[in-house]
CSV table of C-alpha atoms and ligand atoms in Angstrom, one decimal:
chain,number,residue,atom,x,y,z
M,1,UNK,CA,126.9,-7.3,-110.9
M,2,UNK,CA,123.8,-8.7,-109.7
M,3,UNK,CA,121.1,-8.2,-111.7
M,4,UNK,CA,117.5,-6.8,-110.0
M,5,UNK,CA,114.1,-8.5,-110.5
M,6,UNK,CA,111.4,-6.5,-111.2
M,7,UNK,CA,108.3,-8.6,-110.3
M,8,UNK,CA,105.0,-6.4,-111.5
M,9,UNK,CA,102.6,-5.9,-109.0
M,10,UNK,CA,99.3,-7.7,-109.9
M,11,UNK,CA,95.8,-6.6,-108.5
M,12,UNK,CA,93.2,-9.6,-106.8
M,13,UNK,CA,90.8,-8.1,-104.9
M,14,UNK,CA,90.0,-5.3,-107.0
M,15,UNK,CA,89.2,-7.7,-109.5
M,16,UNK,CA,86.1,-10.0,-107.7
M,17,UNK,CA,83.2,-10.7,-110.1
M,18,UNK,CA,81.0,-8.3,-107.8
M,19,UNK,CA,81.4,-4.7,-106.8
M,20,UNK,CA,81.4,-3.9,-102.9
M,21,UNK,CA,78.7,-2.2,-101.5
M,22,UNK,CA,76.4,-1.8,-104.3
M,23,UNK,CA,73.9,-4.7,-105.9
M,24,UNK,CA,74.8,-6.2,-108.9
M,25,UNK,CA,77.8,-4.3,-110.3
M,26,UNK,CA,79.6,-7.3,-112.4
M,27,UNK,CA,83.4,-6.5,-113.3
M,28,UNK,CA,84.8,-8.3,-116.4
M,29,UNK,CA,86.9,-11.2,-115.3
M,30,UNK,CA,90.1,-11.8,-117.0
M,31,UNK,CA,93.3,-13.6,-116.2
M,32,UNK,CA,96.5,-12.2,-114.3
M,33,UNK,CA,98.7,-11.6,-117.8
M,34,UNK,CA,95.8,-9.2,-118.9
M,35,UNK,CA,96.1,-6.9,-115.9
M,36,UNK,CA,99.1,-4.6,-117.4
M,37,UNK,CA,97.7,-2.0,-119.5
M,38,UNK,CA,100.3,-2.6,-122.1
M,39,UNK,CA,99.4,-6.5,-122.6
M,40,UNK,CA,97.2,-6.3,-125.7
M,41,UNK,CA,93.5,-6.3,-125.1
M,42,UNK,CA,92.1,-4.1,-128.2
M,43,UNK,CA,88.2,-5.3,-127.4
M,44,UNK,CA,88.1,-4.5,-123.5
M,45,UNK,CA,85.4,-2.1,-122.5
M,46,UNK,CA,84.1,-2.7,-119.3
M,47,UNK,CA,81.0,-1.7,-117.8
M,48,UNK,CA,81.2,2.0,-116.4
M,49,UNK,CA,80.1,2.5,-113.0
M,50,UNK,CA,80.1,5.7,-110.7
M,51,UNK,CA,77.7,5.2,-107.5
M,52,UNK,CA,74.9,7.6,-107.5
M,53,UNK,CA,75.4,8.4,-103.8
M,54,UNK,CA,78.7,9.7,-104.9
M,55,UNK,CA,77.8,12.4,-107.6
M,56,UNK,CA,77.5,16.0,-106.1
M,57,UNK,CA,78.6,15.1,-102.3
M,58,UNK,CA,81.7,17.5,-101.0
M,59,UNK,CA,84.0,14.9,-100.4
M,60,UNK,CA,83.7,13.6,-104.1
M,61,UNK,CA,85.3,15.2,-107.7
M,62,UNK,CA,82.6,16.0,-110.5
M,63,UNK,CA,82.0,13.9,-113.6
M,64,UNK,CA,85.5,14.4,-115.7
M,65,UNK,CA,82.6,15.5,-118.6
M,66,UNK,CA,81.7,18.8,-116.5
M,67,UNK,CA,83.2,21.5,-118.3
M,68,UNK,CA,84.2,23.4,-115.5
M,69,UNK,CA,85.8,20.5,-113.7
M,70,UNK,CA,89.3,21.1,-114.3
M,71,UNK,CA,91.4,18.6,-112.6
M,72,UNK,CA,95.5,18.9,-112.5
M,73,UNK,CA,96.4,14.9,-112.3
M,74,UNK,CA,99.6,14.4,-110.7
M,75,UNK,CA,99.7,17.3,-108.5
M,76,UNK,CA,98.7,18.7,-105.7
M,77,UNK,CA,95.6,21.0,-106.9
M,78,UNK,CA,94.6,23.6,-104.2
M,79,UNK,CA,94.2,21.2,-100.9
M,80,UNK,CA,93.3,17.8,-103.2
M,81,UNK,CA,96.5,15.3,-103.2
M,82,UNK,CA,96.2,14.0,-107.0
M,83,UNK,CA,99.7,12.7,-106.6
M,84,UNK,CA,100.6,9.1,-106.7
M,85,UNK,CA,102.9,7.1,-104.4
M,86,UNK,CA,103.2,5.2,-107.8
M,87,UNK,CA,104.9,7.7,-109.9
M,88,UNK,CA,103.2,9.5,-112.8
M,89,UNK,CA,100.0,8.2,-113.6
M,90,UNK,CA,97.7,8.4,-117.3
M,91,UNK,CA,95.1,10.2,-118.2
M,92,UNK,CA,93.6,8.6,-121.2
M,93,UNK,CA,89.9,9.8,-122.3
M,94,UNK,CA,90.4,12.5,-119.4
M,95,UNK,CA,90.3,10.0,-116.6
M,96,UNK,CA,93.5,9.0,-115.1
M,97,UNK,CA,94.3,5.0,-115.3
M,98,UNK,CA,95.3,2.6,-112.4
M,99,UNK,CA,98.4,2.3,-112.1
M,100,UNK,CA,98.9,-1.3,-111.1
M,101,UNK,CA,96.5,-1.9,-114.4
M,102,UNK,CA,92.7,-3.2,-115.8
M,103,UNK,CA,90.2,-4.0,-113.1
M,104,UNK,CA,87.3,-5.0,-115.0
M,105,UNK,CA,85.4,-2.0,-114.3
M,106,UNK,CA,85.9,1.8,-115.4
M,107,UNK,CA,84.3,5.0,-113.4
M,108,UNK,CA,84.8,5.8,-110.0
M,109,UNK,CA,82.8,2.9,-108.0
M,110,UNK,CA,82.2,4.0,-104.9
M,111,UNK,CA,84.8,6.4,-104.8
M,112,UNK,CA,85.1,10.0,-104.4
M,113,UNK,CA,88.0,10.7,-106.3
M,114,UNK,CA,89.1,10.1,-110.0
M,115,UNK,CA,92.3,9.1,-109.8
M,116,UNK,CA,94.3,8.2,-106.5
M,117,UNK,CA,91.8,8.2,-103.3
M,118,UNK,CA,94.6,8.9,-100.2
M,119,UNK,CA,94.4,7.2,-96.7
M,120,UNK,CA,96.2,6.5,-93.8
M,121,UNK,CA,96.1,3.2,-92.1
M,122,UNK,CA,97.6,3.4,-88.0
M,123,UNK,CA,98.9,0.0,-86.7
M,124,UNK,CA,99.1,0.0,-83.4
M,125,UNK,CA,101.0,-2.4,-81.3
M,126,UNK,CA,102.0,-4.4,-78.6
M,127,UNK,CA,103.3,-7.6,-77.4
M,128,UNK,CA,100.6,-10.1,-76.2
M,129,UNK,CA,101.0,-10.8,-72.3
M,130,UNK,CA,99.6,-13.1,-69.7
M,131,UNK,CA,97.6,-11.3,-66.8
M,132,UNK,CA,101.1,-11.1,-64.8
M,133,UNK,CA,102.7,-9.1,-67.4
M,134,UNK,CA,104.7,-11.8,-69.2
M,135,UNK,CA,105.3,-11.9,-72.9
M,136,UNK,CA,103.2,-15.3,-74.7
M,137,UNK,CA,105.8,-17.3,-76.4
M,138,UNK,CA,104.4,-19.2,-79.6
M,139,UNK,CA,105.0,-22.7,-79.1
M,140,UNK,CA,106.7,-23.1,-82.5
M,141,UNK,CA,108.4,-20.4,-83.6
M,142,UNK,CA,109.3,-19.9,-80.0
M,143,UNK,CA,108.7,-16.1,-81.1
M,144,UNK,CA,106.9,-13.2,-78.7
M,145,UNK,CA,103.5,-12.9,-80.6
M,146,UNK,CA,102.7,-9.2,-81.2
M,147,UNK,CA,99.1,-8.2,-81.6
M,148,UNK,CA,97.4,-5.0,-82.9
M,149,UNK,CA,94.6,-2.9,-82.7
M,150,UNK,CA,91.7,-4.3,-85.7
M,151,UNK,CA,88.6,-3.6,-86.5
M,152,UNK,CA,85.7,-5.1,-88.1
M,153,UNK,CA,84.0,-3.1,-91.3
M,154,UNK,CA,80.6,-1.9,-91.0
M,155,UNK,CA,80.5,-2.2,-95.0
M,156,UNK,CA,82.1,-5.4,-95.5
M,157,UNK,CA,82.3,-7.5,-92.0
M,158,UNK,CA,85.8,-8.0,-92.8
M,159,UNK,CA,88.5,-7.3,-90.5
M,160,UNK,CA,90.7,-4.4,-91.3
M,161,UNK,CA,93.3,-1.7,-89.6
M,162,UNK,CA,91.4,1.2,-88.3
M,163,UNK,CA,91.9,3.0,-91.5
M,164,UNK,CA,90.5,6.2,-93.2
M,165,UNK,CA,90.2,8.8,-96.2
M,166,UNK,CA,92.4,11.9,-95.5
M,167,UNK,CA,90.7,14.9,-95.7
M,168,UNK,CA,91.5,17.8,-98.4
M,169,UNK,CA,94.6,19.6,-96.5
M,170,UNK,CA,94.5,17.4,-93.9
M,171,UNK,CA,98.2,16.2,-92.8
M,172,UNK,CA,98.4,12.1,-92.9
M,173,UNK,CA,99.7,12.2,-88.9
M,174,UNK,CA,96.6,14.0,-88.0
M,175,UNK,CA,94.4,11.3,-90.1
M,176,UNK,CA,96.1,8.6,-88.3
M,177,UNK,CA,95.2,9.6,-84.7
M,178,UNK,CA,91.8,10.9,-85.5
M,179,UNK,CA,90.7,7.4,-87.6
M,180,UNK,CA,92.5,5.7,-84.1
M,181,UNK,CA,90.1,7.7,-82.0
M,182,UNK,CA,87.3,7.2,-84.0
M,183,UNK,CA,87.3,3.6,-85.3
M,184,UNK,CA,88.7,2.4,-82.1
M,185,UNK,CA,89.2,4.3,-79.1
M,186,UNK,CA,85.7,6.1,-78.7
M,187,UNK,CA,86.0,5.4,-75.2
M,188,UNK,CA,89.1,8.2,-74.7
M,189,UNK,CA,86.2,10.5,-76.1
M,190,UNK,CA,85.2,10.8,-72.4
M,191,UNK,CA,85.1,14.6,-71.1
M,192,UNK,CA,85.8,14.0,-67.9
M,193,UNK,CA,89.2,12.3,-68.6
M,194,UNK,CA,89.7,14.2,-72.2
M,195,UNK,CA,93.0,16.1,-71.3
M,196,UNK,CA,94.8,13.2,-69.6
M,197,UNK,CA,94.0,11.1,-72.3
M,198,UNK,CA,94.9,14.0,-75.1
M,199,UNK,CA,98.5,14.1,-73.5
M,200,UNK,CA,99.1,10.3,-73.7
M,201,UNK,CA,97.8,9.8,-77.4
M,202,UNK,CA,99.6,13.1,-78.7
M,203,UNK,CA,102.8,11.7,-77.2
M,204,UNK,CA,102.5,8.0,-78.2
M,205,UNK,CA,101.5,9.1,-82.1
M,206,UNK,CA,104.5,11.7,-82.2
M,207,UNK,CA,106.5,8.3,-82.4
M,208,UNK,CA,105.5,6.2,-85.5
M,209,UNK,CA,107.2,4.6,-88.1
M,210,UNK,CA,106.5,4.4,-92.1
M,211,UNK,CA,105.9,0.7,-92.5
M,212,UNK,CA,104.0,1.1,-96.5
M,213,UNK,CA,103.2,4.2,-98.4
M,214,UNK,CA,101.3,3.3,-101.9
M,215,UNK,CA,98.7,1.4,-103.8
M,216,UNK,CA,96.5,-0.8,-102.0
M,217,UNK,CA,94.3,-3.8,-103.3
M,218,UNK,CA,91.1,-2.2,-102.2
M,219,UNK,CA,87.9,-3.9,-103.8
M,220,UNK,CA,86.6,-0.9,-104.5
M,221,UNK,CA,89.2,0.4,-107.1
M,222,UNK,CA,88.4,0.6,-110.5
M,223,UNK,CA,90.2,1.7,-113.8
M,224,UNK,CA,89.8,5.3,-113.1
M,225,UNK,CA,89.8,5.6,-108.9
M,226,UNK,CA,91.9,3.8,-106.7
M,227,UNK,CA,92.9,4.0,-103.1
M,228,UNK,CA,96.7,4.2,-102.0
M,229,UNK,CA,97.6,4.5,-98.3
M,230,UNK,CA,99.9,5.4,-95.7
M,231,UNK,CA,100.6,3.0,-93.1
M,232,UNK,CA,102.5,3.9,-89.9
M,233,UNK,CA,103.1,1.5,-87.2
M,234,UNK,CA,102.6,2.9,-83.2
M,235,UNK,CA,104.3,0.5,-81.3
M,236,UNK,CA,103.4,0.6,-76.9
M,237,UNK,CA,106.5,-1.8,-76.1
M,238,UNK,CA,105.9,-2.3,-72.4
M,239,UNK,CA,102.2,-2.1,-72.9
M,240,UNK,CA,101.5,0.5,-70.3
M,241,UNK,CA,99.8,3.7,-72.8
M,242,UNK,CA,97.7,2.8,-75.8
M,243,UNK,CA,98.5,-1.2,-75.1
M,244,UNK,CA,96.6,-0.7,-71.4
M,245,UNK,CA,93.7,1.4,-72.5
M,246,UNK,CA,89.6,-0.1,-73.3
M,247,UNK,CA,89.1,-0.3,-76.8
M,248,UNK,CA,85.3,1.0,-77.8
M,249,UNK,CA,84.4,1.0,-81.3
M,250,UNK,CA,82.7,3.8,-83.4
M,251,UNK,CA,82.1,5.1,-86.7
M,252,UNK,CA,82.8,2.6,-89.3
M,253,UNK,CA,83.3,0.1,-87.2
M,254,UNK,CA,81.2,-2.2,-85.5
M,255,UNK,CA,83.8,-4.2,-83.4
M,256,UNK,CA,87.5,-4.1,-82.4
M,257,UNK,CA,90.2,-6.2,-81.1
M,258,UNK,CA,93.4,-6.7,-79.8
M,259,UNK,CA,94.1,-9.2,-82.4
M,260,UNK,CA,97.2,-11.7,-82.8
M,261,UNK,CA,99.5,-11.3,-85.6
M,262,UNK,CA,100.0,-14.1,-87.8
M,263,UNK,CA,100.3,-15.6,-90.9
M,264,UNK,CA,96.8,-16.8,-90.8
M,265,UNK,CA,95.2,-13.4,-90.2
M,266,UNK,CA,92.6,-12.5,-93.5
M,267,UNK,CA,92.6,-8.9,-93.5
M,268,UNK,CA,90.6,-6.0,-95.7
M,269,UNK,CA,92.8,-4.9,-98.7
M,270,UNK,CA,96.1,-5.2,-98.7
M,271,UNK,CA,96.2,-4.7,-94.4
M,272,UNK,CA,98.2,-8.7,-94.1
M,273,UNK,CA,100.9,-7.4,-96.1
M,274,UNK,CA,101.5,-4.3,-94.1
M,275,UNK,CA,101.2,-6.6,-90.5
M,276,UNK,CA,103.5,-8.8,-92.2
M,277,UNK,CA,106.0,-6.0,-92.5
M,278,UNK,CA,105.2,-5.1,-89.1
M,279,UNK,CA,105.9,-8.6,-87.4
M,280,UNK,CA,109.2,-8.8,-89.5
M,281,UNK,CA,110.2,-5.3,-87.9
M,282,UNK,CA,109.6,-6.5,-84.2
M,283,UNK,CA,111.4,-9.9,-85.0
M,284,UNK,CA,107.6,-10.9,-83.9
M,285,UNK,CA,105.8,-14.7,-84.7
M,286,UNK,CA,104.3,-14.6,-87.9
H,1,LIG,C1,91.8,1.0,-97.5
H,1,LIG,O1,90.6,1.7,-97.2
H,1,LIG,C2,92.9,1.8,-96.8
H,1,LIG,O2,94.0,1.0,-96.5
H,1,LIG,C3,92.1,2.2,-95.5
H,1,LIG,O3,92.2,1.3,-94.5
H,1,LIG,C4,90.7,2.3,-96.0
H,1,LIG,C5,90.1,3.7,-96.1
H,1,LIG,O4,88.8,3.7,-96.5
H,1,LIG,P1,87.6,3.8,-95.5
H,1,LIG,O5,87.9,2.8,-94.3
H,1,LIG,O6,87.5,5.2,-95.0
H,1,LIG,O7,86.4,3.3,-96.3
H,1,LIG,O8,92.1,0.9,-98.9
């Protein structure tokens, strides 16, 4: 019987000496063998950090010290998704603990949630042509090269999949078309072509496939918040839908691309590994 290897996952990014987003938030550094929670580590007590311009907003959780904040971890409590992709998380000290281990940094960061902090990540697709209509070979892998929709962080600059938070009670398909229209398709916003364009992107995101559901290397995670994600990938095969439309972006995003899928690609978070999993899918060049 062949025997399976369990290889445990190991934050990176999550783990940078300084905190996204907010000026000089220093996370304790530590090697890779320190990250599981059950590798001994009896003196670690890392700096705890929750944003100010996260307490009291409506799409964050109270401090886990307000006596009427009554959480129920690892369910789904009223229209809040406390579940994790990951299985059953702990709660130790009344604030639940990463999953995939120690970050360096306890609190919620910049996040709104203790806890998992849902999103849904759309990949959209299609096959990089010339003018004519002819699929680009790679001279190498003599492979089609496929290309999706990115776009570039306001927060960060990095590039990312047109990603976003899903509202309380929201369903993850309606997340992935609304962060589509708004990250990267403000253009279809249009009123005077609203319907026509309605009818296409309703039909081509009724036709996605589950390419990653779980915990992503986000740098904002901490010990206590952490963001896990749906990724589906939309794929226009003959180009003529989403692959033919003007890209305009909005929100937060301040550029976007048709971008080419390959192994050099540096992505926000954990978005490589999911276009990885995308080229493999299409047999595309990676
Ligand atoms: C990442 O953060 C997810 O994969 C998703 O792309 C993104 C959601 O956060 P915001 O873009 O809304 O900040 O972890």
């Amino acid at each position: 019987m062949s025997k399976k290897i369990l290889i445990a996952m190991v934050h990176v990014k999550c783990r940078s000496l300084h905190y996204p987003r907010v000026g000089n938030i220093i996370r304790l550094q530590f090697p890779d063998n320190l990250v599981p929670w059950n590798s001994e580590w009896p003196d670690y007590k890392p700096k705890d950090f929750t944003a100010s311009f996260v307490l009291g907003k409506p799409w964050a959780d109270q401090d886990v010290s307000e006596p009427n904040f009554c959480p129920k971890w690892n369910s789904i409590d009223g229209n809040i998704n406390r579940q994790s992709f990951m299985g059953e998380y702990r709660v130790k000290d009344k604030r639940p603990l990463n999953p995939v281990g120690r970050t360096g940094l306890c609190g919620r960061g910049v996040l709104g949630r203790w806890g998992p902090n849902h999103a849904a990540d759309p990949i959209v697709t299609r096959w990089k042509r010339i003018s004519q209509g002819a699929m680009v070979i790679h001279p190498k892998s003599k492979k089609n090269i496929l290309q999706f929709v990115a776009i570039q962080r306001r927060d960060s600059g990095e590039w990312a999949l047109p990603g976003g938070m899903v509202d309380p009670g929201e369903v993850v398909s309606a997340t992935l078309k609304r962060e589509f229209l708004e990250e990267a398709c403000r253009s279809l916003e249009n009123p005077d072509s609203l319907e026509e364009n309605n009818k296409i992107i309703t039909s081509f995101f009724d036709n996605g496939e589950v390419i990653y559901t779980g915990y992503v290397d986000d740098p904002r995670n901490t010990d206590n918040a952490w963001m896990e994600t749906v990724a589906m990938n939309f794929h226009d095969d003959d180009g003529s839908t989403i692959g033919a439309i003007s890209l305009e972006a909005g929100d937060d995003a301040v550029g976007v691309c048709w971008m080419d899928v390959s192994q050099e690609l540096h992505l926000y978070a954990s978005h490589s590994d999911f276009i990885a999993k995308v080229a493999a899918k299409h047999g595309a060049h990676w």
